[in-house]
Structure formats: structure tokens, C-alpha cells
Amino acid sequence: MIPRDAKHTVTTAGELVINWHLTEACNYTCRYCYSKWHTGRVGKELFRNPAASAALINEIFRQFAPTPQNHNRLGLKWDSLRLSLAGGEPLLYGQDIVRIAEQANGIGFKVSIISNGSCLTPALMTELAPKLSVLGLSLDSANPETNREIGRADRRSHILHLNELTATIQHGRRVNPRLRLKINTVVNALNFTEDMTPLIRELSPDKWKILRMLPVVTTDLAIADFEFAQYLDRHAALNFLISAEDNSDMVESYIMIDPSGRFFQNSMNGGSYRYGAPILDAGAEASFRQINWHAEKFQARYTDDNRIVSL
Ligand code: SF4
């Protein structure tokens, strides 16, 4: 929860991350997909309106910039603020992402994206890489059949070509040598027996985040405790890169905004998200107080390894 009296509870984190899920739309159809929000009554995707999206990120920066007042309010100290642009698949709208990243950089945010990689062309990478501190890619498998079974294919049954993706990542690193790479893998009933070591070694990310499939929107492809443990054991040689999140680590520990501009939070009780009021109506502080967020859980993701910490 947000501490009411933060004097006794202030902890330290390097970077505070605000995750803005701009859209539900995606060219893939992963069976476990979490990107389903109830936006019917509160309107559509806010990012499509440049004035509204600029107002939203200004309001977010005002409430979450690393100032003493904001530190006291949240019971957490952080040095910098990062806006993580997520979806759905944000790069379906590549030029909007370039615009928002530019606006956010101008305000003082660091910016990252989390993408399935399918729309990341070298041309888009050239525009985007200088505006990003972190490129996040969601990759669940190196096996084409497994990717198809999970739903990681478009309507024409096209899957991601890992050779092309590797070349595009190398291009991004040339354009912005400070760009850090994060790979997210959701461990589920179709990939928990796989060894991802060769692919991870080839892509050489700064962090590999391994998430256990979270049964909030659906229980399809959920796995047992021992299956998640086996997956982690199999990749123990990469522990210097790995940040693993079991279901309990993921609940009420992220700061997330839905496509219509509301804070929301995942919960293991009730099988759905909880929402705050629209931020542009209520203000970020009031909207944030309407959802549960645990500064201690957020901080618990931080380790002594600074390279991993700041991703
Ligand atoms: S790539 Fe991400 S947003 Fe798209 S269907 Fe899969 S989980 Fe959902």
C-alpha cells in the first residue's frame, strides 16, 4: 500500500518505472495475454490524442519526479523516472511511440519500450534507439512451433525471425551504444521444458526477466510451482542476468496505467484488474491512491547488482 506516514518506511530504489500500456491491440494472440482492460465506459486509447497524451505524461512526471515531497508521499527514494511504453504491441503505432518518447525525454523521463519485436524494423530502430534507455523484448521460445502454439504468430501465421531480430538489435546498439536490452520470458505450460540458453547467449541482454505465467485474466497455460522451479534450475548458469518473478512478486508491485489513462493493479483475488479514476480527471495523486501498490514489493525487485537494478 502507499504509506500514509512515510517517515518510518522510506526505502531506496534507483529508478522508478511507470508502465503505460497504451493499447490492447496486438498482432499476436498469446493464449495467456494480460492485455485486456475494461475501457468501455471511460473511453478509448488516450495515446492517439497528442494533446491528451502530453497532458498525461506531464501529470505523471509532476507526481513521480524524484523530489523530496514525492519520496515522502510514496515512502520510497529514487534517482530517476522511467516511462515504460507497453501494450498490447506498442510498435504497431511506431510513429506515435517516437512522438511520445520524444515528449517524455523532453520532460525529463528516461524511456523504454516492451515489444514483441515483430514491427521493429531497422528504420524504426534508427528513429527510436536514441530516445530509449532500455529496449525490452518479449521472447518466450526459440522454437517456431512453440511460438505458434502459444499464439506468438500474426494472422498470416508469421512468427518472429530471430536472425533478423538479432541484426536489428545490433543496429540499435550501434545507433545508441548506451541502449540496454532486456528480454522478458513468460514461463507457461508450452515452454517450461525448453532450454533458452543458446538464444539468450546470442542476444546477450543486460537482463533476462523470467516471469511465471500470471493467472489474472486467464488460467490457460498456467504452470505448477515445481515446473517454474525446474525452468529456473535449467538456466542457473545465466543467473547473473536473471531476475525471476513468481506470481506473488508481480501482484501490487508495478505502477501501471491502462490505455484510457487510469492507474490499474493486478490482483490474485477476483481474477481481474482494479482501476483508479482517469488521471486527467482526478489527478495522478488521487487516482494512484485508489489502487494498491506496495513500495516494499517494488523495492524488493532491486538487488545489489546495479546493472540489473536499473532495468
Ligand atoms: S505479444 Fe504481448 S500483447 Fe501481444 S498477444 Fe502476446 S502477450 Fe498479448
Coordinates of C-alpha atoms and ligand atoms in Angstrom, one line a residue:
M1 CA 0.0 0.0 0.0
I2 CA 1.1 3.6 -0.3
P3 CA 2.3 4.6 3.1
R4 CA 0.2 7.4 4.7
D5 CA 3.1 8.3 7.0
A6 CA 6.2 7.6 5.2
K7 CA 8.7 8.8 7.8
H8 CA 9.4 5.3 9.1
T9 CA 9.1 3.4 5.8
V10 CA 11.3 5.2 3.2
T11 CA 13.4 2.7 1.3
T12 CA 15.7 3.2 -1.6
A13 CA 15.4 2.3 -5.3
G14 CA 17.5 3.6 -8.2
E15 CA 14.8 4.2 -10.8
L16 CA 11.1 4.4 -10.6
V17 CA 9.3 2.9 -13.5
I18 CA 5.8 3.9 -14.7
N19 CA 4.4 1.4 -17.2
W20 CA 1.9 2.9 -19.6
H21 CA 0.0 0.2 -21.5
L22 CA -1.0 2.3 -24.5
T23 CA -3.1 -0.2 -26.4
E24 CA -4.8 -3.6 -26.2
A25 CA -4.1 -4.1 -29.9
C26 CA -1.6 -6.7 -30.9
N27 CA -0.7 -8.7 -34.0
Y28 CA -0.1 -11.8 -31.8
T29 CA -2.7 -13.8 -29.9
C30 CA -0.8 -15.3 -26.9
R31 CA -3.2 -17.5 -25.0
Y32 CA -2.1 -16.1 -21.6
C33 CA -2.2 -12.5 -22.7
Y34 CA -2.8 -10.0 -19.9
S35 CA -3.6 -7.0 -22.1
K36 CA -7.3 -6.9 -21.6
W37 CA -8.7 -3.9 -19.9
H38 CA -12.3 -2.8 -19.4
T39 CA -12.1 0.6 -21.1
G40 CA -15.7 0.7 -22.5
R41 CA -17.1 3.4 -20.2
V42 CA -14.0 5.6 -19.9
G43 CA -13.1 6.0 -23.5
K44 CA -10.6 4.7 -25.9
E45 CA -6.8 4.8 -26.2
L46 CA -5.5 8.1 -24.9
F47 CA -2.2 8.0 -26.8
R48 CA -4.0 8.7 -30.1
N49 CA -4.7 12.3 -28.9
P50 CA -1.3 14.1 -28.8
A51 CA -2.6 16.8 -26.5
A52 CA -4.1 14.4 -24.1
S53 CA -1.0 12.1 -24.0
A54 CA 1.2 15.1 -23.4
A55 CA -1.0 16.2 -20.6
L56 CA -0.9 12.7 -19.1
I57 CA 2.9 12.3 -19.1
N58 CA 3.2 15.9 -17.7
E59 CA 0.9 15.0 -14.8
I60 CA 2.7 11.7 -14.2
F61 CA 6.1 13.5 -14.1
R62 CA 4.7 16.1 -11.6
Q63 CA 3.6 13.4 -9.3
F64 CA 6.5 10.9 -9.6
A65 CA 9.6 13.1 -10.4
P66 CA 12.4 12.3 -7.8
T67 CA 11.6 15.1 -5.4
P68 CA 11.7 15.1 -1.6
Q69 CA 7.9 15.6 -1.5
N70 CA 7.2 12.7 -3.8
H71 CA 9.7 10.5 -1.9
N72 CA 7.8 11.2 1.3
R73 CA 4.5 10.6 -0.2
L74 CA 5.4 7.1 -1.6
G75 CA 7.7 6.0 1.1
L76 CA 10.5 5.3 -1.4
K77 CA 13.5 7.2 -2.7
W78 CA 14.5 7.0 -6.3
D79 CA 17.0 8.9 -8.5
S80 CA 15.3 8.9 -11.9
L81 CA 12.0 8.2 -13.5
R82 CA 11.4 6.0 -16.5
L83 CA 8.3 5.8 -18.6
S84 CA 7.9 2.2 -20.0
L85 CA 5.7 2.1 -23.1
A86 CA 3.9 -1.2 -23.4
G87 CA 0.8 -2.8 -24.8
G88 CA -0.6 -4.8 -26.5
E89 CA 2.1 -4.2 -29.1
P90 CA 3.1 -0.5 -28.9
L91 CA 5.2 -0.7 -32.1
L92 CA 2.0 -1.3 -34.2
Y93 CA 2.0 2.5 -33.8
G94 CA 5.6 3.2 -34.3
Q95 CA 5.4 6.9 -35.1
D96 CA 3.2 7.6 -32.1
I97 CA 5.8 5.9 -29.9
V98 CA 8.5 8.0 -31.4
R99 CA 6.4 11.2 -30.7
I100 CA 5.6 10.1 -27.1
A101 CA 9.2 9.1 -26.4
E102 CA 10.4 12.4 -27.6
Q103 CA 7.9 14.3 -25.5
A104 CA 8.8 12.2 -22.4
N105 CA 12.6 12.7 -22.9
G106 CA 11.9 16.5 -23.2
I107 CA 10.0 16.5 -19.8
G108 CA 12.8 14.6 -18.1
F109 CA 11.8 10.9 -18.3
K110 CA 14.0 8.1 -19.4
V111 CA 12.0 6.0 -21.8
S112 CA 11.8 2.3 -22.5
I113 CA 9.5 0.1 -24.6
I114 CA 8.4 -3.5 -24.2
S115 CA 7.6 -5.1 -27.6
N116 CA 7.2 -8.5 -29.2
G117 CA 9.7 -7.3 -31.8
S118 CA 7.7 -8.1 -34.9
C119 CA 7.4 -4.5 -36.0
L120 CA 10.9 -3.4 -35.1
T121 CA 12.4 -2.6 -38.5
P122 CA 15.9 -1.2 -38.9
A123 CA 14.3 2.2 -40.0
L124 CA 12.2 2.4 -36.8
M125 CA 15.1 1.4 -34.7
T126 CA 17.2 4.2 -36.2
E127 CA 14.5 6.7 -35.0
L128 CA 13.7 5.1 -31.7
A129 CA 17.0 3.9 -30.3
P130 CA 18.4 7.4 -29.4
K131 CA 15.3 8.1 -27.4
L132 CA 15.4 4.9 -25.4
S133 CA 17.4 3.8 -22.3
V134 CA 16.0 0.3 -22.4
L135 CA 14.7 -1.9 -25.2
G136 CA 12.5 -4.6 -23.8
L137 CA 11.6 -7.6 -26.0
S138 CA 9.2 -10.4 -25.0
L139 CA 10.5 -13.7 -26.2
D140 CA 9.0 -16.9 -24.9
S141 CA 10.7 -19.5 -27.1
A142 CA 13.4 -20.1 -29.8
N143 CA 11.2 -22.9 -31.2
P144 CA 8.9 -21.8 -34.1
E145 CA 6.3 -24.5 -33.3
T146 CA 6.2 -23.5 -29.6
N147 CA 5.8 -19.9 -30.6
R148 CA 2.9 -20.8 -32.9
E149 CA 1.2 -22.9 -30.2
I150 CA 1.5 -20.1 -27.6
G151 CA -0.1 -17.7 -30.2
R152 CA 3.0 -15.7 -31.0
A153 CA 2.2 -15.5 -34.7
D154 CA 0.2 -13.0 -36.7
R155 CA -2.9 -13.6 -38.8
R156 CA -0.8 -14.9 -41.7
S157 CA 1.0 -17.3 -39.3
H158 CA 4.2 -15.3 -39.5
I159 CA 6.4 -15.7 -36.5
L160 CA 9.4 -13.6 -35.4
H161 CA 12.6 -14.3 -37.4
L162 CA 15.3 -14.4 -34.7
N163 CA 18.1 -13.8 -37.2
E164 CA 16.5 -10.5 -38.3
L165 CA 15.8 -9.5 -34.8
T166 CA 19.4 -10.1 -33.8
A167 CA 20.6 -7.9 -36.6
T168 CA 18.1 -5.2 -35.7
I169 CA 19.3 -5.3 -32.1
Q170 CA 22.9 -4.9 -33.2
H171 CA 21.9 -2.0 -35.3
G172 CA 20.2 -0.4 -32.3
R173 CA 23.3 -0.8 -30.2
R174 CA 25.4 0.9 -32.9
V175 CA 22.9 3.8 -33.1
N176 CA 22.8 4.2 -29.3
P177 CA 25.7 2.4 -27.6
R178 CA 24.1 3.1 -24.2
L179 CA 20.9 1.2 -25.1
R180 CA 20.3 -1.7 -22.7
L181 CA 18.5 -4.8 -23.7
K182 CA 16.0 -6.6 -21.5
I183 CA 14.4 -9.9 -22.5
N184 CA 11.1 -10.9 -20.9
T185 CA 10.0 -14.6 -21.0
V186 CA 6.7 -15.8 -19.6
V187 CA 7.1 -19.4 -18.5
N188 CA 4.0 -21.3 -19.3
A189 CA 2.7 -24.8 -20.0
L190 CA 4.1 -24.8 -23.5
N191 CA 7.7 -23.6 -22.9
F192 CA 8.6 -24.7 -19.4
T193 CA 10.7 -27.6 -20.6
E194 CA 12.8 -25.5 -23.1
D195 CA 16.4 -24.5 -22.7
M196 CA 16.7 -20.9 -23.8
T197 CA 20.4 -20.7 -23.1
P198 CA 21.7 -20.5 -26.7
L199 CA 19.2 -17.7 -27.7
I200 CA 19.9 -15.7 -24.6
R201 CA 23.7 -16.0 -25.0
E202 CA 23.4 -14.9 -28.6
L203 CA 21.2 -11.8 -27.9
S204 CA 23.4 -11.0 -24.8
P205 CA 20.9 -8.9 -22.9
D206 CA 21.7 -6.8 -19.9
K207 CA 18.8 -8.5 -18.1
W208 CA 16.6 -11.6 -18.6
K209 CA 13.4 -11.3 -16.7
I210 CA 11.7 -14.7 -16.2
L211 CA 8.0 -14.3 -15.3
R212 CA 5.7 -17.1 -14.3
M213 CA 2.5 -17.0 -16.2
L214 CA 0.2 -15.0 -14.0
P215 CA -3.4 -16.3 -13.9
V216 CA -5.2 -13.0 -13.6
V217 CA -7.0 -12.7 -17.0
T218 CA -6.9 -16.4 -17.8
T219 CA -5.6 -19.6 -16.2
D220 CA -4.8 -21.1 -19.7
L221 CA -1.2 -22.3 -19.8
A222 CA -0.7 -21.9 -16.0
I223 CA 2.1 -24.0 -14.5
A224 CA 2.9 -25.6 -11.2
D225 CA 5.5 -24.4 -8.6
F226 CA 7.8 -27.2 -9.4
E227 CA 7.7 -26.6 -13.2
F228 CA 8.7 -22.9 -12.7
A229 CA 11.4 -24.1 -10.4
Q230 CA 12.7 -26.6 -13.0
Y231 CA 12.9 -23.8 -15.6
L232 CA 14.9 -21.6 -13.3
D233 CA 17.2 -24.5 -12.4
R234 CA 17.8 -25.3 -16.1
H235 CA 19.1 -21.7 -16.6
A236 CA 21.1 -21.3 -13.4
A237 CA 24.2 -20.7 -15.4
L238 CA 22.7 -17.4 -16.5
N239 CA 21.8 -16.3 -13.0
F240 CA 24.0 -13.2 -13.4
L241 CA 21.4 -12.0 -15.9
I242 CA 18.2 -13.4 -14.5
S243 CA 15.5 -11.7 -12.5
A244 CA 12.8 -14.2 -11.7
E245 CA 9.3 -13.2 -10.7
D246 CA 6.8 -15.7 -9.3
N247 CA 3.1 -14.8 -9.2
S248 CA 3.2 -13.2 -5.7
D249 CA 6.1 -10.9 -6.7
M250 CA 4.0 -9.5 -9.6
V251 CA 0.9 -8.6 -7.6
E252 CA 0.6 -4.9 -6.5
S253 CA 4.3 -4.2 -7.2
Y254 CA 4.1 -2.5 -10.6
I255 CA 2.9 1.1 -11.3
M256 CA 0.7 0.7 -14.4
I257 CA -1.6 2.9 -16.5
D258 CA -4.2 1.4 -18.8
P259 CA -4.9 2.6 -22.4
S260 CA -7.6 5.0 -21.2
G261 CA -5.3 6.7 -18.7
R262 CA -6.2 5.1 -15.4
F263 CA -3.9 3.5 -12.9
F264 CA -4.7 -0.2 -12.5
Q265 CA -3.4 -3.0 -10.5
N266 CA -3.3 -6.8 -10.8
S267 CA -4.8 -8.8 -8.0
M268 CA -4.8 -12.6 -7.3
N269 CA -8.3 -12.1 -5.7
G270 CA -11.2 -11.9 -8.1
G271 CA -9.3 -12.6 -11.3
S272 CA -9.3 -9.1 -12.8
Y273 CA -7.7 -5.7 -12.5
R274 CA -8.6 -2.9 -10.1
Y275 CA -8.7 0.6 -11.6
G276 CA -8.3 4.2 -10.3
A277 CA -10.2 7.2 -11.7
P278 CA -9.0 8.6 -15.1
I279 CA -5.8 10.5 -14.3
L280 CA -6.6 13.5 -16.4
D281 CA -9.9 13.9 -14.5
A282 CA -8.9 13.1 -10.9
G283 CA -5.1 14.0 -11.0
A284 CA -2.4 11.4 -10.6
E285 CA -2.2 11.5 -6.8
A286 CA -5.9 10.9 -6.3
S287 CA -6.1 8.2 -8.9
F288 CA -3.0 6.4 -7.5
R289 CA -4.4 6.3 -4.0
Q290 CA -7.4 4.3 -5.4
I291 CA -5.2 1.3 -6.2
N292 CA -3.0 -0.9 -4.1
W293 CA 0.8 -0.6 -4.6
H294 CA 3.5 -1.9 -2.2
A295 CA 6.6 0.2 -2.1
E296 CA 8.3 -2.7 -0.3
K297 CA 7.5 -5.2 -3.1
F298 CA 8.7 -2.7 -5.7
Q299 CA 11.9 -2.2 -3.8
A300 CA 12.3 -6.0 -3.3
R301 CA 12.9 -6.4 -7.0
Y302 CA 16.1 -4.4 -6.6
T303 CA 19.3 -6.2 -5.9
D304 CA 22.9 -5.2 -5.1
D305 CA 23.8 -5.6 -8.8
N306 CA 23.3 -2.1 -10.1
R307 CA 23.3 -3.3 -13.7
I308 CA 20.3 -5.4 -13.0
V309 CA 18.7 -3.0 -10.6
S310 CA 18.1 -0.2 -13.1
L311 CA 16.3 -2.4 -15.6
Ligands
SF4_1 S1 2.7 -10.3 -27.6 FE1 2.1 -9.5 -25.6 S2 0.3 -8.1 -26.0 FE2 0.6 -9.5 -27.8 S3 -0.8 -11.2 -27.5 FE3 1.3 -11.7 -26.7 S4 1.2 -11.2 -24.5 FE4 -0.5 -10.1 -25.5

